[in-house]
Coordinates of C-alpha atoms in Angstrom, one line a residue:
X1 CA 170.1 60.2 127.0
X2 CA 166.8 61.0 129.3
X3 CA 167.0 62.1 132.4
X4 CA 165.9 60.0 135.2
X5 CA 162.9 62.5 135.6
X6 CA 162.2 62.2 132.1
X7 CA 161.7 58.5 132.4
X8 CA 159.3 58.9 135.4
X9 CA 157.1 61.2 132.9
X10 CA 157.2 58.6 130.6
X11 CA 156.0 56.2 132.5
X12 CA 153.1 58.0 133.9
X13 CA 152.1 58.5 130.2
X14 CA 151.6 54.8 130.3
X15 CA 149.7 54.9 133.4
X16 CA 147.6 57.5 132.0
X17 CA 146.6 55.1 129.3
X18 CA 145.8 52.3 131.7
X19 CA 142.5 50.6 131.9
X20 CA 140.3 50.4 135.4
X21 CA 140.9 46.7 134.8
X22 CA 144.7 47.0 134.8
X23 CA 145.0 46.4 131.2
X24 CA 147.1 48.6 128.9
X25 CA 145.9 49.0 126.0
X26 CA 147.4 49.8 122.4
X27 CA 145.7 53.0 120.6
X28 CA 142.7 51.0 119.2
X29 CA 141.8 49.8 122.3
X30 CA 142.8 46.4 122.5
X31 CA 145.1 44.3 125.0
X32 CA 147.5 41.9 124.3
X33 CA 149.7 39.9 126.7
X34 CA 153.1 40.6 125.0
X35 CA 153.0 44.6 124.9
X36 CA 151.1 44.6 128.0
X37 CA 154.2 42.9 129.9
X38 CA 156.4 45.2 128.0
X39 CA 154.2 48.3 129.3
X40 CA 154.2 46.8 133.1
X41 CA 158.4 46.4 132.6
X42 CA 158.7 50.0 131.3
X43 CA 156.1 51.1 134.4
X44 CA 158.4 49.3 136.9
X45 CA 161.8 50.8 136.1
X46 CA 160.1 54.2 137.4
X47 CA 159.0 53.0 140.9
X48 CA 155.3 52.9 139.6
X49 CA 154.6 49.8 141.8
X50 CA 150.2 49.8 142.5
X51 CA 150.2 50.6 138.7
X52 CA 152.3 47.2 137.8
X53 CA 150.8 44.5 140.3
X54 CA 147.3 45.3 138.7
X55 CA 148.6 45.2 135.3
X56 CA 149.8 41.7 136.7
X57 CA 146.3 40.9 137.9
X58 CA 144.3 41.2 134.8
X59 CA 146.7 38.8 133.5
X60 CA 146.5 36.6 135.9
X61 CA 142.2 36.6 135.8
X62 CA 142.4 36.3 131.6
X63 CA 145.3 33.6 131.6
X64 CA 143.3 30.5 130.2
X65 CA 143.8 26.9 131.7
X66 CA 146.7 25.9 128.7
X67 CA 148.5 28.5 129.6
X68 CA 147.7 31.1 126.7
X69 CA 145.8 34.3 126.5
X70 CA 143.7 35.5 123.8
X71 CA 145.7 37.2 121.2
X72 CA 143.7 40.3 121.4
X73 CA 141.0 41.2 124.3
X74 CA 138.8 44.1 124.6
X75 CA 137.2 45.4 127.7
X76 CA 138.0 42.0 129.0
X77 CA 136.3 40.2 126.4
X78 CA 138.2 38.1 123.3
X79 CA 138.5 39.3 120.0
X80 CA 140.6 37.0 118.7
X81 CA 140.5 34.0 120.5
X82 CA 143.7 32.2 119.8
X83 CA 146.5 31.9 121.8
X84 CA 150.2 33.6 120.9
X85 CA 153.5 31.3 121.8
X86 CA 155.1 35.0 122.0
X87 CA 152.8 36.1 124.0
X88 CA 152.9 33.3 127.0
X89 CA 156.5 33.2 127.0
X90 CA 156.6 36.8 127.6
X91 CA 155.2 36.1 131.0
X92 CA 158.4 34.8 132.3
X93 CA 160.1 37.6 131.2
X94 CA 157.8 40.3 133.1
X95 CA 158.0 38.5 136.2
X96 CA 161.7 37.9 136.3
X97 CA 162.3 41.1 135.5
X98 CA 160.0 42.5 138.6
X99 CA 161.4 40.2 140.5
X100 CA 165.1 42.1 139.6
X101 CA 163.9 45.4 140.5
X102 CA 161.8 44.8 143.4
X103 CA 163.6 42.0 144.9
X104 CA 159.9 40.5 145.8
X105 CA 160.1 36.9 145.9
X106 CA 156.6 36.2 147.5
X107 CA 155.3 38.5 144.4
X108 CA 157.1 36.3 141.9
X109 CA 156.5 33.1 143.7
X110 CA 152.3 34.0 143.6
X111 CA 152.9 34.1 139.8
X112 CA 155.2 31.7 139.4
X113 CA 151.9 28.7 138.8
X114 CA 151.1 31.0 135.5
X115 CA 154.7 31.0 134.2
X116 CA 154.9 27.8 134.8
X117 CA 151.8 26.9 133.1
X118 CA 152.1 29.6 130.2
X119 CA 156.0 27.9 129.4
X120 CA 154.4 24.5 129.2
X121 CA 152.3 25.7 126.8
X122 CA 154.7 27.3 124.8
X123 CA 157.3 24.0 124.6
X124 CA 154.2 21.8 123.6
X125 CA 154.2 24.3 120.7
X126 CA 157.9 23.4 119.8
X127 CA 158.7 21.0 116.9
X128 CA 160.8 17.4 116.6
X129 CA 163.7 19.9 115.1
X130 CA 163.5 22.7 117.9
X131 CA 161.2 26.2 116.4
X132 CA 158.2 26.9 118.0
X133 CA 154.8 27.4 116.1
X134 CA 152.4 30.7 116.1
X135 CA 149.7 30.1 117.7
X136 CA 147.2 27.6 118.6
X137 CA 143.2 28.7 117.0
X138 CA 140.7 28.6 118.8
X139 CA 140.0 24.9 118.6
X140 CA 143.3 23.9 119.6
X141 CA 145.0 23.4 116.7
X142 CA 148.7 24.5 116.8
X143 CA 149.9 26.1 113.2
X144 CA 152.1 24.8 111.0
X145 CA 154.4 27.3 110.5
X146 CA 157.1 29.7 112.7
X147 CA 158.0 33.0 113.0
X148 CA 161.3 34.5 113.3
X149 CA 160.8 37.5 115.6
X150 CA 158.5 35.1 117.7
X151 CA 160.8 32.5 118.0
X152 CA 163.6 35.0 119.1
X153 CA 161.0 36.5 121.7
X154 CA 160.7 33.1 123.0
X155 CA 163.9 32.0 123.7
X156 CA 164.6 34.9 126.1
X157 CA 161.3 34.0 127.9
X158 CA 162.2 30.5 128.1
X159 CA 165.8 32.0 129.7
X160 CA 164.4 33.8 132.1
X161 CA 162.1 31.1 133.1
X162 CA 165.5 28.3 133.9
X163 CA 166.4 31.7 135.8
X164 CA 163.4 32.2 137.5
X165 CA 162.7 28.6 138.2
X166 CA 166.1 28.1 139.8
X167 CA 165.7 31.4 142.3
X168 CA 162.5 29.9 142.9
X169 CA 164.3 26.3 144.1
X170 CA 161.4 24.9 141.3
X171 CA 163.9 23.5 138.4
X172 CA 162.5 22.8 134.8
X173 CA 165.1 21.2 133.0
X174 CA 162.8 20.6 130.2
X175 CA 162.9 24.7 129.3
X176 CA 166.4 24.8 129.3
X177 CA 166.5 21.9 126.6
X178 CA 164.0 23.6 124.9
X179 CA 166.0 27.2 124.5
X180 CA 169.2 25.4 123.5
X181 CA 167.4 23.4 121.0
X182 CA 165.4 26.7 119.7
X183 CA 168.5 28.8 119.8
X184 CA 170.2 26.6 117.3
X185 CA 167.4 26.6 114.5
X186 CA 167.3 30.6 114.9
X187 CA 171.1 30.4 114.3
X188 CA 171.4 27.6 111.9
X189 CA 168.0 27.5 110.0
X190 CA 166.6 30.6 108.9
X191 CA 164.7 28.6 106.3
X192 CA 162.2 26.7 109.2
X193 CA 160.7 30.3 109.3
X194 CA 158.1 32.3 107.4
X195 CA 159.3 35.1 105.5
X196 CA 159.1 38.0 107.2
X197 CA 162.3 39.5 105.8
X198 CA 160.6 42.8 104.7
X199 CA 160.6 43.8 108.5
X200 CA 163.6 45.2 110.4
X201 CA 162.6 43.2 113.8
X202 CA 162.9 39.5 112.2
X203 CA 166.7 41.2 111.2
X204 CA 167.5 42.1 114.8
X205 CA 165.4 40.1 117.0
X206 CA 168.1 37.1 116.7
X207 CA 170.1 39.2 118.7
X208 CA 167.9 40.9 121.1
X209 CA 166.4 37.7 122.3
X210 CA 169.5 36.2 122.9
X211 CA 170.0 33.2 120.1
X212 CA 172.5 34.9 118.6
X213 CA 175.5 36.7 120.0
X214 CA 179.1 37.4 119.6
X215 CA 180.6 37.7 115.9
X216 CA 178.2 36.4 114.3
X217 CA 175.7 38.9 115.9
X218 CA 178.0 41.6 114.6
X219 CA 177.9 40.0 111.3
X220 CA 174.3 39.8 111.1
X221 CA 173.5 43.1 112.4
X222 CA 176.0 44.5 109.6
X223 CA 174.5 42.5 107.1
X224 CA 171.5 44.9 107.0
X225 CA 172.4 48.0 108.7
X226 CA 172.0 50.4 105.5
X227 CA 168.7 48.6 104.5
X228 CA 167.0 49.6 107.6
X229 CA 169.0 52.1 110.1
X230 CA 168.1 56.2 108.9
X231 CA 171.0 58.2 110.0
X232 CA 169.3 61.1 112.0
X233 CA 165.8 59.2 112.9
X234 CA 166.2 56.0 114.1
X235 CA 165.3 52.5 112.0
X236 CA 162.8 51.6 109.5
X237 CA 159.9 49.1 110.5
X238 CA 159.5 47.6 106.8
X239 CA 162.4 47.7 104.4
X240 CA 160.5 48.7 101.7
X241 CA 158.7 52.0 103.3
X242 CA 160.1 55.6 104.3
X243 CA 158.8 55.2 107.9
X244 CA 160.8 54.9 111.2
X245 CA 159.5 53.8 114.2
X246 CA 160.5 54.5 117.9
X247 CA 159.6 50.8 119.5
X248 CA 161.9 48.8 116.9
X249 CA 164.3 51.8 117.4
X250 CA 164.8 51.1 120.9
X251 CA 164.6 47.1 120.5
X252 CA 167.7 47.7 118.2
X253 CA 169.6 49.9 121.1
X254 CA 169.0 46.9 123.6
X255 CA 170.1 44.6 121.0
X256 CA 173.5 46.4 120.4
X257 CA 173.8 46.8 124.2
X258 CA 173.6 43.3 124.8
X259 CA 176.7 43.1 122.3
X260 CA 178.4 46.2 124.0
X261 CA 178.2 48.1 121.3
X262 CA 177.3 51.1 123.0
X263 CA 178.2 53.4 121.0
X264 CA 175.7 53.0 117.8
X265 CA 173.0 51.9 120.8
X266 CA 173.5 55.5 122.3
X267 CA 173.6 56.7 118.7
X268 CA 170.4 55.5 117.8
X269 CA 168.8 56.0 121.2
X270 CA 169.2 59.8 120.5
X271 CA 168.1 59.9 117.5
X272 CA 164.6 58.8 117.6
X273 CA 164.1 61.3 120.7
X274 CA 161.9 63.6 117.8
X275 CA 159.1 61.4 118.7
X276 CA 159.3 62.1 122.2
X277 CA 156.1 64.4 122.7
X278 CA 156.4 67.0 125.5
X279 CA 154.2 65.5 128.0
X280 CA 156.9 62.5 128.2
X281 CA 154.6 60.1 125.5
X282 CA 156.3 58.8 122.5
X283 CA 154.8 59.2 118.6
X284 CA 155.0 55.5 116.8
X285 CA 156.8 57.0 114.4
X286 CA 157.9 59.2 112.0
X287 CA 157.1 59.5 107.7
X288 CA 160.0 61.1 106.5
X289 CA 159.2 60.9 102.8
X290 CA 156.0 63.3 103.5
X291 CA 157.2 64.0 106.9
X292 CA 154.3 63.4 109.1
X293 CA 153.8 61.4 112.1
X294 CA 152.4 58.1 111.3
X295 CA 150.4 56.6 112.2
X296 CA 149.2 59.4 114.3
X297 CA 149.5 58.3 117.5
X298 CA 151.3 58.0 120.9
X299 CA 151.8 54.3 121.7
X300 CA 152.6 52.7 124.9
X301 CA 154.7 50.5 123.4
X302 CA 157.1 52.6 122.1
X303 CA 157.2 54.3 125.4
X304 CA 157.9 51.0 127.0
X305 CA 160.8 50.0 124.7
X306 CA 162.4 53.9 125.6
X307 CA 162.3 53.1 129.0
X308 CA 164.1 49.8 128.8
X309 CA 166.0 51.2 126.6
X310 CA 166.8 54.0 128.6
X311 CA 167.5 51.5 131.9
X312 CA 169.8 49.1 129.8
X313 CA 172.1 52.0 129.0
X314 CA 172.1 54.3 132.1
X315 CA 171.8 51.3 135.0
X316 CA 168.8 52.6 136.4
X317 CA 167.6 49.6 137.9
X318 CA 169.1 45.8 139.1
X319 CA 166.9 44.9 135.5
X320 CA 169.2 46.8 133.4
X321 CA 170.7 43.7 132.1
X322 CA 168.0 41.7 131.2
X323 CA 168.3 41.4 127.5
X324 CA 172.1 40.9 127.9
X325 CA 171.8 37.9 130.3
X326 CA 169.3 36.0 127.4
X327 CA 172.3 34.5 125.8
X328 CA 172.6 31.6 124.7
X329 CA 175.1 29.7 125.9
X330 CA 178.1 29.9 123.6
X331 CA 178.3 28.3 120.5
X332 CA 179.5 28.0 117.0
X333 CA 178.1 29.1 114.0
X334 CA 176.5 26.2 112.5
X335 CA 176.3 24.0 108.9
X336 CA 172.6 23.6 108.2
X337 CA 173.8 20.7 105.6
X338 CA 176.2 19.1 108.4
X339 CA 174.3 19.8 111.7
X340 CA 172.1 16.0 111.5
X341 CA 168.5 18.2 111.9
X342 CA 165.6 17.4 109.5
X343 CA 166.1 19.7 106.6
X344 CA 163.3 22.5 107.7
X345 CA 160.7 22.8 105.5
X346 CA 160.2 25.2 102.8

């Protein structure tokens, strides 16, 4: 574990990183809306208040009228103009969850028009048979394919939306339909999704968004434990390369949390602490084959995910429980061939 003053530091490495515009950036430089939440989450478990609501601003001024943000902006201009599903429905997630620690209802209710607005455009993205495209380019156009990892993501923003509509007294029936229906393609029809099998989070992401839980989460989580988990260092990022990485690390703690398995999530939790830097940043991760960090950088990112991680396992805030609360609501594990869906395409 980390000490509560050790998260604190952490979190002011994020802050340090921060933009005059509020956005936080990854190591190149750009901004995007999904690890930008995650950064603003991470910033709010350690009391770092001014530092979030800005970060909460320069979304609201770059939120375009769908709904969507550009997948990548620099210095507050696009450079690459189309708009992420992931990356809207992570909204609702940042908000309810500032909403949990703060207990600031006026704060969530002044954002609760973009939510609203980024969920719709997410559920237009949805299909007859329930997955949710990428993307939509910069004409419009929605793509024709979905992504595991994405799809997961979604789901527990669509959650917390029904959750944050209904503390708001705004209902939106329409999202919950959409999560159940989305929940049961990520359980029932892995083959509606591009394969992006290679990568540990499309492995675990089923279960840290919430679509999948109970045995079967067990049973998928042991399914490819040896391919990706590195005794000692924490959990591959692509099957096929010696390199750990302290972000997907964490996501896999919260994800065994939300199944109470806490012992392997504390496991894991303390072993990727080697890429905690002394000044309370995190490395990305870790080449063990030539043992170098790689790439060589200090990520906000993965600092964010250590600090969720961190709160999820020690209580530190009334937010510790958002991943566990994504659930979807119970259900059985389903026939593809008997369920009455439209085969998924190829």
């Amino acid at each position: 574990m980390i000490s509560s003053e050790q998260v604190v530091q952490t979190a002011k490495s994020i802050a340090t990183i921060q933009q005059a515009d509020g956005g936080v950036p990854w190591p190149e430089g750009h901004v995007d809306a999904w690890n930008h939440i995650e950064c603003l989450m991470a910033m709010s478990v350690a009391g770092l208040t001014d530092e979030v609501r800005q970060g909460y601003a320069y979304l609201l001024r770059h939120q375009r009228p769908d709904g969507s943000w550009p997948a990548k902006l620099h210095d507050g201009e696009p450079l690459e103009s189309n708009g992420e599903s992931n990356h809207a429905a992570y909204l609702a997630v940042g908000v309810w969850h500032e909403l949990l620690v703060t207990g600031d209802e006026d704060f969530a209710a002044r954002l609760w028009p973009a939510v609203k607005l980024a969920l719709d455009y997410v559920v237009g993205l949805q299909t007859d048979r329930g997955e949710i495209v990428w993307e939509r380019d910069a004409r419009g156009r929605a793509s024709d394919y979905a992504l595991l990892t994405g799809c997961s993501s979604i789901h527990q923003g669509l959650r917390c939306g029904v959750a944050l509509a209904e503390r708001l007294r705004d209902p939106q029936p329409h999202w919950e339909l959409a999560a159940d229906r989305l929940a049961h393609v990520v359980r029932a029809h892995p083959e509606a999704f591009a394969d992006k099998s290679r990568f540990s989070m499309d492995w675990y992401y089923p279960v840290l968004g919430g679509a999948v839980r109970g045995p079967e989460a067990f049973e998928l989580l042991h399914r490819d434990w040896a391919t990706f988990v590195v005794p000692g260092l924490g959990i591959r990022c692509v099957s096929d390369q010696p390199w750990v990485t302290g972000a997907e690390t964490c996501e896999l703690v919260l994800a065994l949390d939300a199944l109470g398995d806490q012992g392997r999530a504390r496991a894991l939790f303390g072993d990727m602490q080697h890429l905690r830097h002394e000044d309370g940043s995190y490395w990305t991760g870790w080449q063990f084959a030539n043992r170098k960090h790689f790439p060589h950088e200090r990520s906000g990112y993965t600092a964010a995910a250590v600090i969720l991680a961190a709160d999820a396992l020690q209580g530190l805030t009334a937010a510790a429980g958002i991943f566990r609360d994504a659930a979807a609501p119970a259900a059985p594990a389903t026939n593809p061939d008997a369920c009455g869906c439209t085969p998924a395409r190829a």
